[in-house]
Coordinates of C-alpha atoms and ligand atoms in Angstrom, one line a residue:
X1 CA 0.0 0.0 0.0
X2 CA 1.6 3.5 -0.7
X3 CA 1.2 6.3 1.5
X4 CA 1.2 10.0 0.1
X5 CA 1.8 12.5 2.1
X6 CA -0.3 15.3 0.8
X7 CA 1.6 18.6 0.9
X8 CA 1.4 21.5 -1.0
X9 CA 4.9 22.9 -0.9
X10 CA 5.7 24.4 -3.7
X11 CA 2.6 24.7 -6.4
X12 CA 2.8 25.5 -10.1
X13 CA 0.1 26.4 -12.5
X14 CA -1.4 22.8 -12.3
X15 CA 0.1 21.0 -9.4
X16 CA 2.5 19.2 -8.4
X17 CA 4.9 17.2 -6.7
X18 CA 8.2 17.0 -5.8
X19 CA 9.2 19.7 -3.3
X20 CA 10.9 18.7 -0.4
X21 CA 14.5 19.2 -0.6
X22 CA 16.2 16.0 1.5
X23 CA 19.6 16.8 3.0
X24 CA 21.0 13.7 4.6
X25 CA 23.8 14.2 6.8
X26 CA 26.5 11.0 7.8
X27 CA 29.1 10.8 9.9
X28 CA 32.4 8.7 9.1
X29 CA 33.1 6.8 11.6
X30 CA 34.0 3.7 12.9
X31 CA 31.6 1.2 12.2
X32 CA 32.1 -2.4 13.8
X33 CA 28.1 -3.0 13.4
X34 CA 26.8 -1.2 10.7
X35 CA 23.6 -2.6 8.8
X36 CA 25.3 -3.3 5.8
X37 CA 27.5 -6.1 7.1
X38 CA 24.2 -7.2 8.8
X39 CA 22.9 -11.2 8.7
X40 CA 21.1 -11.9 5.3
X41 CA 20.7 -15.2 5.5
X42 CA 17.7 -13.7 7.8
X43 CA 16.3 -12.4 4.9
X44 CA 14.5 -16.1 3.5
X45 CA 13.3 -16.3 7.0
X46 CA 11.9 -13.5 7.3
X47 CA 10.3 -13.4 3.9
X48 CA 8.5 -16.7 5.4
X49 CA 6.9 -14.9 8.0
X50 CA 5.7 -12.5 5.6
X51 CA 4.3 -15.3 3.7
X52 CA 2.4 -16.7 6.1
X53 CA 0.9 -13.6 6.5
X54 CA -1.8 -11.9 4.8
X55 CA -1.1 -8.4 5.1
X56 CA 2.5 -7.0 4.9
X57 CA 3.9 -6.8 8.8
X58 CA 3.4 -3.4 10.0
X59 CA 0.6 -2.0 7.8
X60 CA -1.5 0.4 9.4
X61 CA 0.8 0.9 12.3
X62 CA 0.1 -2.2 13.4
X63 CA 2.8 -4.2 15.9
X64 CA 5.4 -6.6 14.5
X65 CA 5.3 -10.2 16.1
X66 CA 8.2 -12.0 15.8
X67 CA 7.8 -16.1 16.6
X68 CA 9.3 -17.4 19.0
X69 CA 11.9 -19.0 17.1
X70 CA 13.8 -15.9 15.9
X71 CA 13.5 -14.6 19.2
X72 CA 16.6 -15.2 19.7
X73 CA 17.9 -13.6 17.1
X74 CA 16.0 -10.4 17.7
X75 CA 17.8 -9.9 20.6
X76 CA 21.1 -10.5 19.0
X77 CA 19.8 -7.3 16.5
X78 CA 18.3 -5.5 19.0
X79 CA 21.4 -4.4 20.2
X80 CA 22.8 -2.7 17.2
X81 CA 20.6 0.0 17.2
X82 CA 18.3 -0.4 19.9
X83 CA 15.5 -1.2 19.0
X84 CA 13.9 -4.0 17.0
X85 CA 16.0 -4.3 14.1
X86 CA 14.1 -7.4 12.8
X87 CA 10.8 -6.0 12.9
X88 CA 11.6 -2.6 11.5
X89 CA 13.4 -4.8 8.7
X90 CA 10.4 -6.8 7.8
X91 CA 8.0 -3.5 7.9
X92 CA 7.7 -1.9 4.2
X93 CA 9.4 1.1 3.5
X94 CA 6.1 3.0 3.0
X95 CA 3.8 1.2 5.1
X96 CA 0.5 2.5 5.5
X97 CA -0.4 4.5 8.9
X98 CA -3.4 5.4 10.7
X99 CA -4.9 8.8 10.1
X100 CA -4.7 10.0 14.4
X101 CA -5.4 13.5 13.9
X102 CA -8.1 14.9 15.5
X103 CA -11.7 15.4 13.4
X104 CA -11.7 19.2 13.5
X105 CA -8.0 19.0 11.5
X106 CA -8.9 16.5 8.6
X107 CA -11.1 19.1 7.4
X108 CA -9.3 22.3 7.5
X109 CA -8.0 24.2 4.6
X110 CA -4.2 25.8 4.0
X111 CA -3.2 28.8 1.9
X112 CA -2.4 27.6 -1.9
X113 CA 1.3 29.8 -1.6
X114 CA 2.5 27.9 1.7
X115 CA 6.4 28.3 2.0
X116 CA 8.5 25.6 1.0
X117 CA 11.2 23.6 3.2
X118 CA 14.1 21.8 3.1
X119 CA 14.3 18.8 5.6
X120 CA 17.5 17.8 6.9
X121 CA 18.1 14.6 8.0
X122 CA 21.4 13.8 10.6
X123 CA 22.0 10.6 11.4
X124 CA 25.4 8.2 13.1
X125 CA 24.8 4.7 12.7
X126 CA 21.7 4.6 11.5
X127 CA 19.4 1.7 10.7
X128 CA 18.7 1.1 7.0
X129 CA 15.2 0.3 7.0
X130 CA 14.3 3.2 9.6
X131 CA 16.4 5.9 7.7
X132 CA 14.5 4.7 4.4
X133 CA 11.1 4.4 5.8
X134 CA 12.1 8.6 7.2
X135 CA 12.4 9.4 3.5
X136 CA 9.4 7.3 2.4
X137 CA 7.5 9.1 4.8
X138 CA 8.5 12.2 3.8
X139 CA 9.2 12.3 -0.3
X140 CA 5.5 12.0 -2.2
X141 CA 3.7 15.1 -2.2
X142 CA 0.2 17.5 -3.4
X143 CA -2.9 15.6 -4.0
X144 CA -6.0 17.5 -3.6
X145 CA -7.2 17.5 -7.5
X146 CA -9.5 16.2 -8.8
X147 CA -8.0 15.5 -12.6
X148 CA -7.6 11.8 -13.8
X149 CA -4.2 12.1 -15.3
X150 CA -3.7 12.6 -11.7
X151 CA -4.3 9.5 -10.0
X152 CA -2.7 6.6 -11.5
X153 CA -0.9 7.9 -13.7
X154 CA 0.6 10.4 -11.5
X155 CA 1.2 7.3 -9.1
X156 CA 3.2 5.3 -11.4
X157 CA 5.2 8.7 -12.4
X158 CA 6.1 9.3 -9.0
X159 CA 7.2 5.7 -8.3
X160 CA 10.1 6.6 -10.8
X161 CA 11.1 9.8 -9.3
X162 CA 14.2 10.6 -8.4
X163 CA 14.0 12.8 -5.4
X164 CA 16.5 15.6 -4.9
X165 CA 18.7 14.6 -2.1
X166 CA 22.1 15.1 -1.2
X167 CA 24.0 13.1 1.3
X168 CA 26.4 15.7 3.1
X169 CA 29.8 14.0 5.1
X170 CA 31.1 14.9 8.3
X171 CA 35.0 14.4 8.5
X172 CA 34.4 13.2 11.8
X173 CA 31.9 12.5 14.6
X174 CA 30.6 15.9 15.3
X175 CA 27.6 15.1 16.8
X176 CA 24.0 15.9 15.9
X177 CA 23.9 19.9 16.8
X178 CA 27.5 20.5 14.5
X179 CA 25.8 18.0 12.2
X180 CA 22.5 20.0 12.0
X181 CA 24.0 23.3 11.6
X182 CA 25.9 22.0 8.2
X183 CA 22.6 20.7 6.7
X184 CA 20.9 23.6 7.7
X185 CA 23.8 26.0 5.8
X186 CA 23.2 24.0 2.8
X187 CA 19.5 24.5 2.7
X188 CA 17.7 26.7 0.2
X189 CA 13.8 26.2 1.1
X190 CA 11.9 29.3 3.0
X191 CA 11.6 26.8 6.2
X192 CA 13.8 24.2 7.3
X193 CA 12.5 21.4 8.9
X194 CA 14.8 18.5 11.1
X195 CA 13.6 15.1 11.4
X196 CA 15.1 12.4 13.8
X197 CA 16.2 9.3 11.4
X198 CA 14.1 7.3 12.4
X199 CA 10.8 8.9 11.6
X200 CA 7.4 8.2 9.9
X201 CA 5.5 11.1 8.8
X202 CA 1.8 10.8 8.4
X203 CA -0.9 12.1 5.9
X204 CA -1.0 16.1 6.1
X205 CA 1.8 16.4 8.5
X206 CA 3.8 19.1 7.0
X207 CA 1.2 22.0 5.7
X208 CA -0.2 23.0 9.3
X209 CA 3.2 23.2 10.2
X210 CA 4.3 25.5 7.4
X211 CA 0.8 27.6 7.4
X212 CA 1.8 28.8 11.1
X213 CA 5.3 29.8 10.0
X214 CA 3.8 31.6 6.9
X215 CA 1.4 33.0 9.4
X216 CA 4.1 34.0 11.7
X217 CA 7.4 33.6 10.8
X218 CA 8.7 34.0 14.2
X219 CA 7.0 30.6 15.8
X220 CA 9.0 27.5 15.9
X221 CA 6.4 24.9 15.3
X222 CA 6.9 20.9 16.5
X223 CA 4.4 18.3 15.2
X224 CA 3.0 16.6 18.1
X225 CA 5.3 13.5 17.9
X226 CA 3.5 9.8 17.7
X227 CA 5.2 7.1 19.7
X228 CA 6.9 4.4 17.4
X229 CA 7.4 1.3 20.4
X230 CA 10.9 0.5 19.7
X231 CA 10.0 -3.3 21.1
X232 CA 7.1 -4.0 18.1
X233 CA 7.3 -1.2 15.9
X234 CA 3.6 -0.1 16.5
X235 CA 2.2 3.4 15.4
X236 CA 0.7 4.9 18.4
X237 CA -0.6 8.4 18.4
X238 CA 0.9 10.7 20.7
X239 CA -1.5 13.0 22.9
X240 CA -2.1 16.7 22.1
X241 CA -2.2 17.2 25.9
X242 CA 1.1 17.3 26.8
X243 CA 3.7 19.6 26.4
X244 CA 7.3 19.8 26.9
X245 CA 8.8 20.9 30.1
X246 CA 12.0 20.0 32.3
X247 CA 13.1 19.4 35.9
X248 CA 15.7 20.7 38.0
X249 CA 18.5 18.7 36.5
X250 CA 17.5 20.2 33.1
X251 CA 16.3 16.7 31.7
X252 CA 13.0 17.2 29.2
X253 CA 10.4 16.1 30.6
X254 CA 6.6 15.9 29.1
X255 CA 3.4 17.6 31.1
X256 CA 0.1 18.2 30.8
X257 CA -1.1 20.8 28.3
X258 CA -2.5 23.8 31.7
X259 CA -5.7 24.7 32.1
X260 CA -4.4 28.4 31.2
X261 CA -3.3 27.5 27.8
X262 CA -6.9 25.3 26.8
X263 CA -8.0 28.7 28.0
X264 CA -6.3 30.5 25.9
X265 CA -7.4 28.6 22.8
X266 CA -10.8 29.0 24.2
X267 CA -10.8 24.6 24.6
X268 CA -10.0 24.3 20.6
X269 CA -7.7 21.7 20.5
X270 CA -6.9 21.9 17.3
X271 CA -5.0 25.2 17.4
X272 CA -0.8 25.1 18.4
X273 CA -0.6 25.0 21.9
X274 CA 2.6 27.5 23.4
X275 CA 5.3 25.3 24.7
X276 CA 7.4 26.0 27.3
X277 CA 10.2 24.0 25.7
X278 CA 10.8 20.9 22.9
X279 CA 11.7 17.5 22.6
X280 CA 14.3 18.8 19.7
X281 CA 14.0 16.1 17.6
X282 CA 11.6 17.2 14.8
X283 CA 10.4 21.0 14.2
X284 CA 10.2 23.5 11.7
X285 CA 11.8 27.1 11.3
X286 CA 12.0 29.8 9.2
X287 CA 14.9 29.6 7.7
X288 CA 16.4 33.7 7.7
X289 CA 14.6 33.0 11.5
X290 CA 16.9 30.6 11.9
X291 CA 20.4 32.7 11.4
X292 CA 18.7 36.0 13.0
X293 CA 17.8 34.1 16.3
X294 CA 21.6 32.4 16.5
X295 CA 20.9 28.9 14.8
X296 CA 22.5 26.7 17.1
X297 CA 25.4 26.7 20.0
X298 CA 28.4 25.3 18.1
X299 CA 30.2 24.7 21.3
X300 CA 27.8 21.3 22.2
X301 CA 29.0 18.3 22.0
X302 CA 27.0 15.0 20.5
X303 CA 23.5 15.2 22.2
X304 CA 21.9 16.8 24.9
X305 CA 20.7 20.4 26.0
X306 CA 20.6 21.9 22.7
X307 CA 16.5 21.1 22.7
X308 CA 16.5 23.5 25.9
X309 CA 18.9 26.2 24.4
X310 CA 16.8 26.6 21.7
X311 CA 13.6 26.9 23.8
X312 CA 14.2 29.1 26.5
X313 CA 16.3 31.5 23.5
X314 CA 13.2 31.4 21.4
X315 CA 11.1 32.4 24.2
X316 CA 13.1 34.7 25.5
X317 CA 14.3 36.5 22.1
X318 CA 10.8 36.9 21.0
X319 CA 9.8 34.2 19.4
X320 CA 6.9 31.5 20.2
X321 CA 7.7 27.8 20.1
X322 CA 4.4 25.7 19.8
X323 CA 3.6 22.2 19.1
X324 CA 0.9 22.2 16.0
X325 CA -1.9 19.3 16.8
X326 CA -2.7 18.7 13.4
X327 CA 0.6 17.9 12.5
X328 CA 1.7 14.2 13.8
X329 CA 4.8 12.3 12.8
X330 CA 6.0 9.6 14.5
X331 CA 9.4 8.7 16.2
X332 CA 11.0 5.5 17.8
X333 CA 11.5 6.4 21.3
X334 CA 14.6 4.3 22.9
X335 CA 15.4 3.3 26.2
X336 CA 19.0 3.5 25.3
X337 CA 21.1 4.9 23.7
X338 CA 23.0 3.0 20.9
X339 CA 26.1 4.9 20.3
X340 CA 29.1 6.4 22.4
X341 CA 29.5 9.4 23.3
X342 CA 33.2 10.6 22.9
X343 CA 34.1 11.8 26.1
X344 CA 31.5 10.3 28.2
X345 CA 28.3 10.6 28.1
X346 CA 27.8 12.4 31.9
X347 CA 30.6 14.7 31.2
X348 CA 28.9 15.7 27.6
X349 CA 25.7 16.4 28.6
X350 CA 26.9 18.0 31.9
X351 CA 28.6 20.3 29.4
X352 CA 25.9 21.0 27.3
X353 CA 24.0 21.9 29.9
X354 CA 26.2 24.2 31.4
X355 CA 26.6 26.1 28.4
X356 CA 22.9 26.6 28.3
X357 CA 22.1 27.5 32.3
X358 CA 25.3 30.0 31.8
X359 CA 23.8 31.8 29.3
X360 CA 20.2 31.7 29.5
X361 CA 19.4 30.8 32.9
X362 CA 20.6 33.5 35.6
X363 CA 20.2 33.3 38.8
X364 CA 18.5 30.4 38.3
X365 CA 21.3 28.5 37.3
X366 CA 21.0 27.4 40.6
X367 CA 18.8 25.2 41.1
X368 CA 20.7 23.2 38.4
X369 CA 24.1 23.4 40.3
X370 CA 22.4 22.6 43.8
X371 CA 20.6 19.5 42.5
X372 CA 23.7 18.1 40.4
X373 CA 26.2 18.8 42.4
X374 CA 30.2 18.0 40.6
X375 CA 28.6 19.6 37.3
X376 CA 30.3 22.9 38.3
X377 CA 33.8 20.9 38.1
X378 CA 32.6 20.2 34.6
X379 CA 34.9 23.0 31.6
X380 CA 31.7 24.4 29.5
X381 CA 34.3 26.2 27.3
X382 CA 33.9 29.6 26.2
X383 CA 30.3 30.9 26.1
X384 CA 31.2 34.7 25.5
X385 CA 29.8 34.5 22.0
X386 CA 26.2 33.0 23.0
X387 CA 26.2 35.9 25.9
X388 CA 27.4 38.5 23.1
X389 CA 24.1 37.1 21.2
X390 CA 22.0 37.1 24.1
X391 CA 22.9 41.1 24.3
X392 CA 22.2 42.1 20.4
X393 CA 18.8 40.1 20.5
X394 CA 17.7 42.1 24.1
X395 CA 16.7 38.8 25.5
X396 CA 14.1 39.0 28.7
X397 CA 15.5 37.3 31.4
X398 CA 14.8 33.7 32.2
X399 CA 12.6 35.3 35.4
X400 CA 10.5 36.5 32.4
X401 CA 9.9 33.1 31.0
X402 CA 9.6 31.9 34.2
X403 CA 6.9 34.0 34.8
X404 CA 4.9 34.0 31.6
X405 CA 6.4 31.4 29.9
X406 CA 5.9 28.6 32.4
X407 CA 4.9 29.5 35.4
X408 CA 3.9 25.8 36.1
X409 CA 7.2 24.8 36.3
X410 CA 9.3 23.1 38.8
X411 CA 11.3 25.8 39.8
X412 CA 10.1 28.6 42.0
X413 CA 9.7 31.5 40.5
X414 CA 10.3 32.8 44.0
X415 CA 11.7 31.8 47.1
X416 CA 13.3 32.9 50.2
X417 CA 16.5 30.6 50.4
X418 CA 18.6 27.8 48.3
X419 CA 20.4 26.1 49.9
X420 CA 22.5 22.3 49.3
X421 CA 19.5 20.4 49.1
X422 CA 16.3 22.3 49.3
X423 CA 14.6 25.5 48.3
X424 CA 12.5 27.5 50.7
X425 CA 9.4 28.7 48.3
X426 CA 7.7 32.2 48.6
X427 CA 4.9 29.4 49.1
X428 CA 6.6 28.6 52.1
X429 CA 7.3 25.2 51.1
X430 CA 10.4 23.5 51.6
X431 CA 10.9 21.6 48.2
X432 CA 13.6 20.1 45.6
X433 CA 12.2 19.8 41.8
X434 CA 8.7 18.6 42.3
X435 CA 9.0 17.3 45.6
X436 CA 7.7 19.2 49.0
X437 CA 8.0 18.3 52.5
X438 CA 5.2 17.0 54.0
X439 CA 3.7 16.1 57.7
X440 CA 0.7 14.7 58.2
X441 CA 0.7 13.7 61.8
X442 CA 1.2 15.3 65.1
X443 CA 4.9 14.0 66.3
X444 CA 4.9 12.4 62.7
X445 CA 7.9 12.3 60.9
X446 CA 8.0 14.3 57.4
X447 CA 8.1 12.5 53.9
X448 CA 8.6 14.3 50.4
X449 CA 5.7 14.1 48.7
X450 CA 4.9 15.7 45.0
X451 CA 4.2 19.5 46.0
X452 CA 0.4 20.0 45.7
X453 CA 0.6 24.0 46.1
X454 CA -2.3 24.0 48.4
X455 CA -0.2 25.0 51.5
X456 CA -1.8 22.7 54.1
X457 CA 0.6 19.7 55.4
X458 CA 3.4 21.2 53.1
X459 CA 3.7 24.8 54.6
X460 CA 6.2 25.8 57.2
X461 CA 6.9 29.2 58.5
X462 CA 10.4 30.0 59.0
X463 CA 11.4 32.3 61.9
X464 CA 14.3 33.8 61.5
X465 CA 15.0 34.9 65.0
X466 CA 14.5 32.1 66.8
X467 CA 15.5 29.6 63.3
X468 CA 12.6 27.3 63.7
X469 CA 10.6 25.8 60.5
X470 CA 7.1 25.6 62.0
X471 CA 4.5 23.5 60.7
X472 CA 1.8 25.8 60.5
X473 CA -1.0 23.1 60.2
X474 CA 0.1 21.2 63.4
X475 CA 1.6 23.9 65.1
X476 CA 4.5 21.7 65.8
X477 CA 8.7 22.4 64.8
X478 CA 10.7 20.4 62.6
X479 CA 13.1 18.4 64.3
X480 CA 16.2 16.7 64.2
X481 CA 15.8 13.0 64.0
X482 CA 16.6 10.9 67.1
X483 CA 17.7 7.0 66.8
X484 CA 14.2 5.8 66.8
X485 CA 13.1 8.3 63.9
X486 CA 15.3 6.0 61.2
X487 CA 16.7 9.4 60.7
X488 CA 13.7 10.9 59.0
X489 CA 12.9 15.2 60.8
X490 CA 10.2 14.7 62.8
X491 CA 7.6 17.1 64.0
X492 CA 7.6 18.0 68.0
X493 CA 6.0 20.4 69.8
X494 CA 8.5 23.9 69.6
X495 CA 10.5 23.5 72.5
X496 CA 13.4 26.0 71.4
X497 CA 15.7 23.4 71.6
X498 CA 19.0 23.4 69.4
X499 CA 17.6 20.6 67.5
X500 CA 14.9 22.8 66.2
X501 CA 17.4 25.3 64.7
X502 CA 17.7 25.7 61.1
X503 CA 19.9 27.8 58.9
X504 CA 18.2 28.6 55.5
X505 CA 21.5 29.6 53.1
X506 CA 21.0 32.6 50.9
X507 CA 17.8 34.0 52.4
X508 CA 16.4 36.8 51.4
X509 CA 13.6 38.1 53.4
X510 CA 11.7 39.9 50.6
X511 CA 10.7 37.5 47.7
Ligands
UDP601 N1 22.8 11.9 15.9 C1 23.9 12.3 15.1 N2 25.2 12.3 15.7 C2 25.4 12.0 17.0 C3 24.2 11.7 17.8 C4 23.0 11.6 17.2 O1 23.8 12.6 13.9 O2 26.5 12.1 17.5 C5 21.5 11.8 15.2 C6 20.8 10.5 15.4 O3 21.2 9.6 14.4 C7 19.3 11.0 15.3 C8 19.4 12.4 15.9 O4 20.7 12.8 15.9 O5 18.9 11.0 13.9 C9 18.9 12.4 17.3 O6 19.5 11.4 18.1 P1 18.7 10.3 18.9 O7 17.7 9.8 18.0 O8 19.7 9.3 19.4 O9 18.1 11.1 20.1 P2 16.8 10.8 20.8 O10 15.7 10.8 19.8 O11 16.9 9.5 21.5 O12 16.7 12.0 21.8
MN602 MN1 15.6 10.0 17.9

């Protein structure tokens, strides 16, 4: 079965097709397990299965079941890339895929003169029949007419195209943000939009996408990205209420689309909900947006933090980063990851991340360096040229986004002290990322609980005369623990008792 992808990028007088330009990237490297040396005396096995079959494995999205007797096997493959090698291998390169989007976006219209886009593709050690079925995904184009020539013939034309892609070398391992930046230099569509290599793009993915950037060619737009299960190699639809967030240690995170921003789209669900931040994987950009808002930090290593760079810098240079509901591709989420990092990977990311909380993050940096502590022994190399950037753009500052950005997040906008391990919250609670104190019982000890915001069993007034964290709702101090409190603070009544004395570490008494 063949899947179009029905996009109008680039329209002449009649219509058309062909439009994306591909830009696939490839590191040299050393390769000890690429596909090509791969096992094909699987490949009359798995032809069998295929056999016995009446539909291809895969189509519709559907999972991959591999018997039991090449079980074995699949493990052995699993590890090359991981994920499941045999049943991606066995799965067409243009399978067919469920239509997930929601009713109210199967229906809507786009502008005839959207912009057109290049996609770039990086990829290290990529999987044959995953990097293929990305193109697939991606190559056949415009529908939407209602002309005869059209149809078949149109559909055996296109099986015979030759689509304009160039495959771009890396020396060396530069990892995916140096990798990114080269495609994207070699680009000539209005938008550019990255893809993961290991994607599958479904029907009318791309024009919602490039109608908000044509709308305004300031927002960064993400499709909302469907789950591929790297296990089976099922298509399942990803949710249009979350978004993308992050903790204390600056790892992504997703959350629940707030009340405020189904507000703001007066409960439409089909309009782009504002993100806080991105997965980084797949979006689209503008492309002269792209070199006016400082493409990409060139000092990052491999993998990690880039996703967040670009987030808080859109947001905070003006720009809007939203995740487009109509638009779903979908993206094989691992549990590992298959390649090294050179270097390490704790001391690359930790880098990364620096980099990032140095120049975006002020004061809030913090909470970062508290949480994960040795990352400020980590060299983030010069950042005087991101800061420099920061400057010409008149960037808010992160308290800015924090405030209006994403004011659900885990970090206090306000509080009265940070110390090693804890905040103390303008809400008066005494937290770390999304955890609180909390005391529920009179001479109870205290357990960290997820912060609920509602005060009650997680609010203690500090007194900074006497240094006592009282428990408002039991009227009780926190204590030191004694031997037979397992060495977990317990609440007793306030005695004034050194025990009860706490030092809070950078207070500030105003908030
Ligand atoms: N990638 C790359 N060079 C690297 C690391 C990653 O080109 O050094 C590519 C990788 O092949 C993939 C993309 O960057 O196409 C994102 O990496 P990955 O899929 O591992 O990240 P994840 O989706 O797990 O966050
Ligand atoms: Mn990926």
């Amino acid at each position: 079965m063949r899947r179009f992808v029905y996009c109008k990028v680039v329209l002449t007088t009649s219509l058309v097709w062909v439009l994306v330009d591909v830009f696939l990237l490839l590191y040299f490297s050393e390769c000890n397990k690429c596909d090509n040396k791969k096992d094909h005396s699987l490949l009359p096995a798995l032809r069998a299965v295929m056999s016995r079959t009446h539909v291809a494995p895969g189509e519709m999205g559907k999972a991959v079941v591999i018997p039991k007797d090449e079980q074995e096997k699949m493990k052995e493959l699993f590890k090359i890339n991981q994920f499941n090698l045999m049943a991606s291998d066995m799965i067409a390169l243009n399978r067919s895929l469920p239509d997930v989007r929601l009713d109210g976006c199967k229906t809507k219209t786009y502008p005839d003169d959207l912009p057109n886009t290049s996609i770039v593709i990086v990829f290290h050690n990529e999987a044959w029949s995953t990097l293929l079925r990305t193109i697939h995904s991606i190559l056949l184009v415009d529908d939407a007419s209602e002309r005869d020539f059209l149809k078949k013939k149109l559909e055996h034309h296109v099986a015979t195209l030759e689509v304009p892609m160039r495959i771009l070398r890396m020396e060396q391992r530069s990892g995916l943000i140096r990798a990114r930046l080269r495609g994207a230099a070699a680009t000539r569509g209005q938008v550019i939009t990255f893809l993961d290599a290991h994607c599958e793009c479904t029907v009318g993915w791309l024009e919602p996408l490039l109608a908000r950037i044509k709308e305004d060619r300031r927002a960064v737009v993400c499709p909302i990205i469907d789950v591929i299960s790297d296990e089976t190699f099922e298509y399942m639809a990803g949710s249009d209420m979350t978004y993308g967030g992050f903790n204390w240690k600056l790892n992504f995170r997703w959350y629940p689309v707030p009340q405020r921003e189904m507000d703001r789209r007066k409960g439409d669900r089909t309009l782009p909900v504002r993100t806080p931040t991105m997965a980084g994987g797949l979006f689209s950009i503008d492309r002269t947006y792209f070199e006016e808002i400082g493409t990409y930090d060139s000092g990052m290593d491999i993998w990690g933090g880039e996703n967040l760079e670009m987030s808080f810098r859109i947001w905070q240079c003006g720009g809007s980063l939203e995740i487009v509901t109509c638009s779903h591709v979908g993206h094989v989420f691992r549990k590992a990851t298959p390649y090294s990092f050179p270097g390490g990977t704790g001391q690359v990311i930790n880098k990364n991340n620096r980099r990032l909380a140095e120049v975006w993050m002020d004061e809030f940096k913090d909470f970062f360096y508290i949480i994960s502590p040795g990352v400020v022994r980590v060299d983030y190399g010069d950042v005087s040229s991101r800061k420099a950037l920061r400057e010409s753009l008149k960037c808010k500052p992160f308290s800015w986004y924090l405030e209006n950005i994403y004011p659900d997040s885990q970090i206090p906008r306000r509080y009265y002290s940070l110390g090693e391990v804890f905040s103390y919250t303008a809400d008066k609670e005494i937290r770390t990322d999304d955890l609180c104190l909390d005391a529920s019982r009179l001479n109870g000890p205290v357990v960290m609980l997820k912060c609920h915001h509602m005060k009650g069993n997680q609010m203690f007034e500090y007194d900074a005369e006497r240094l006592t964290l009282l428990h408002v709702n039991s009227n009780q101090c926190l204590d030191m623990p004694s031997e037979e409190d397992k060495m977990v603070p317990t609440l007793r009544d306030c005695s004034g008792r050194r025990s009860q004395q706490w030092i809070l570490r950078n207070m500030t008494l105003s908030v």
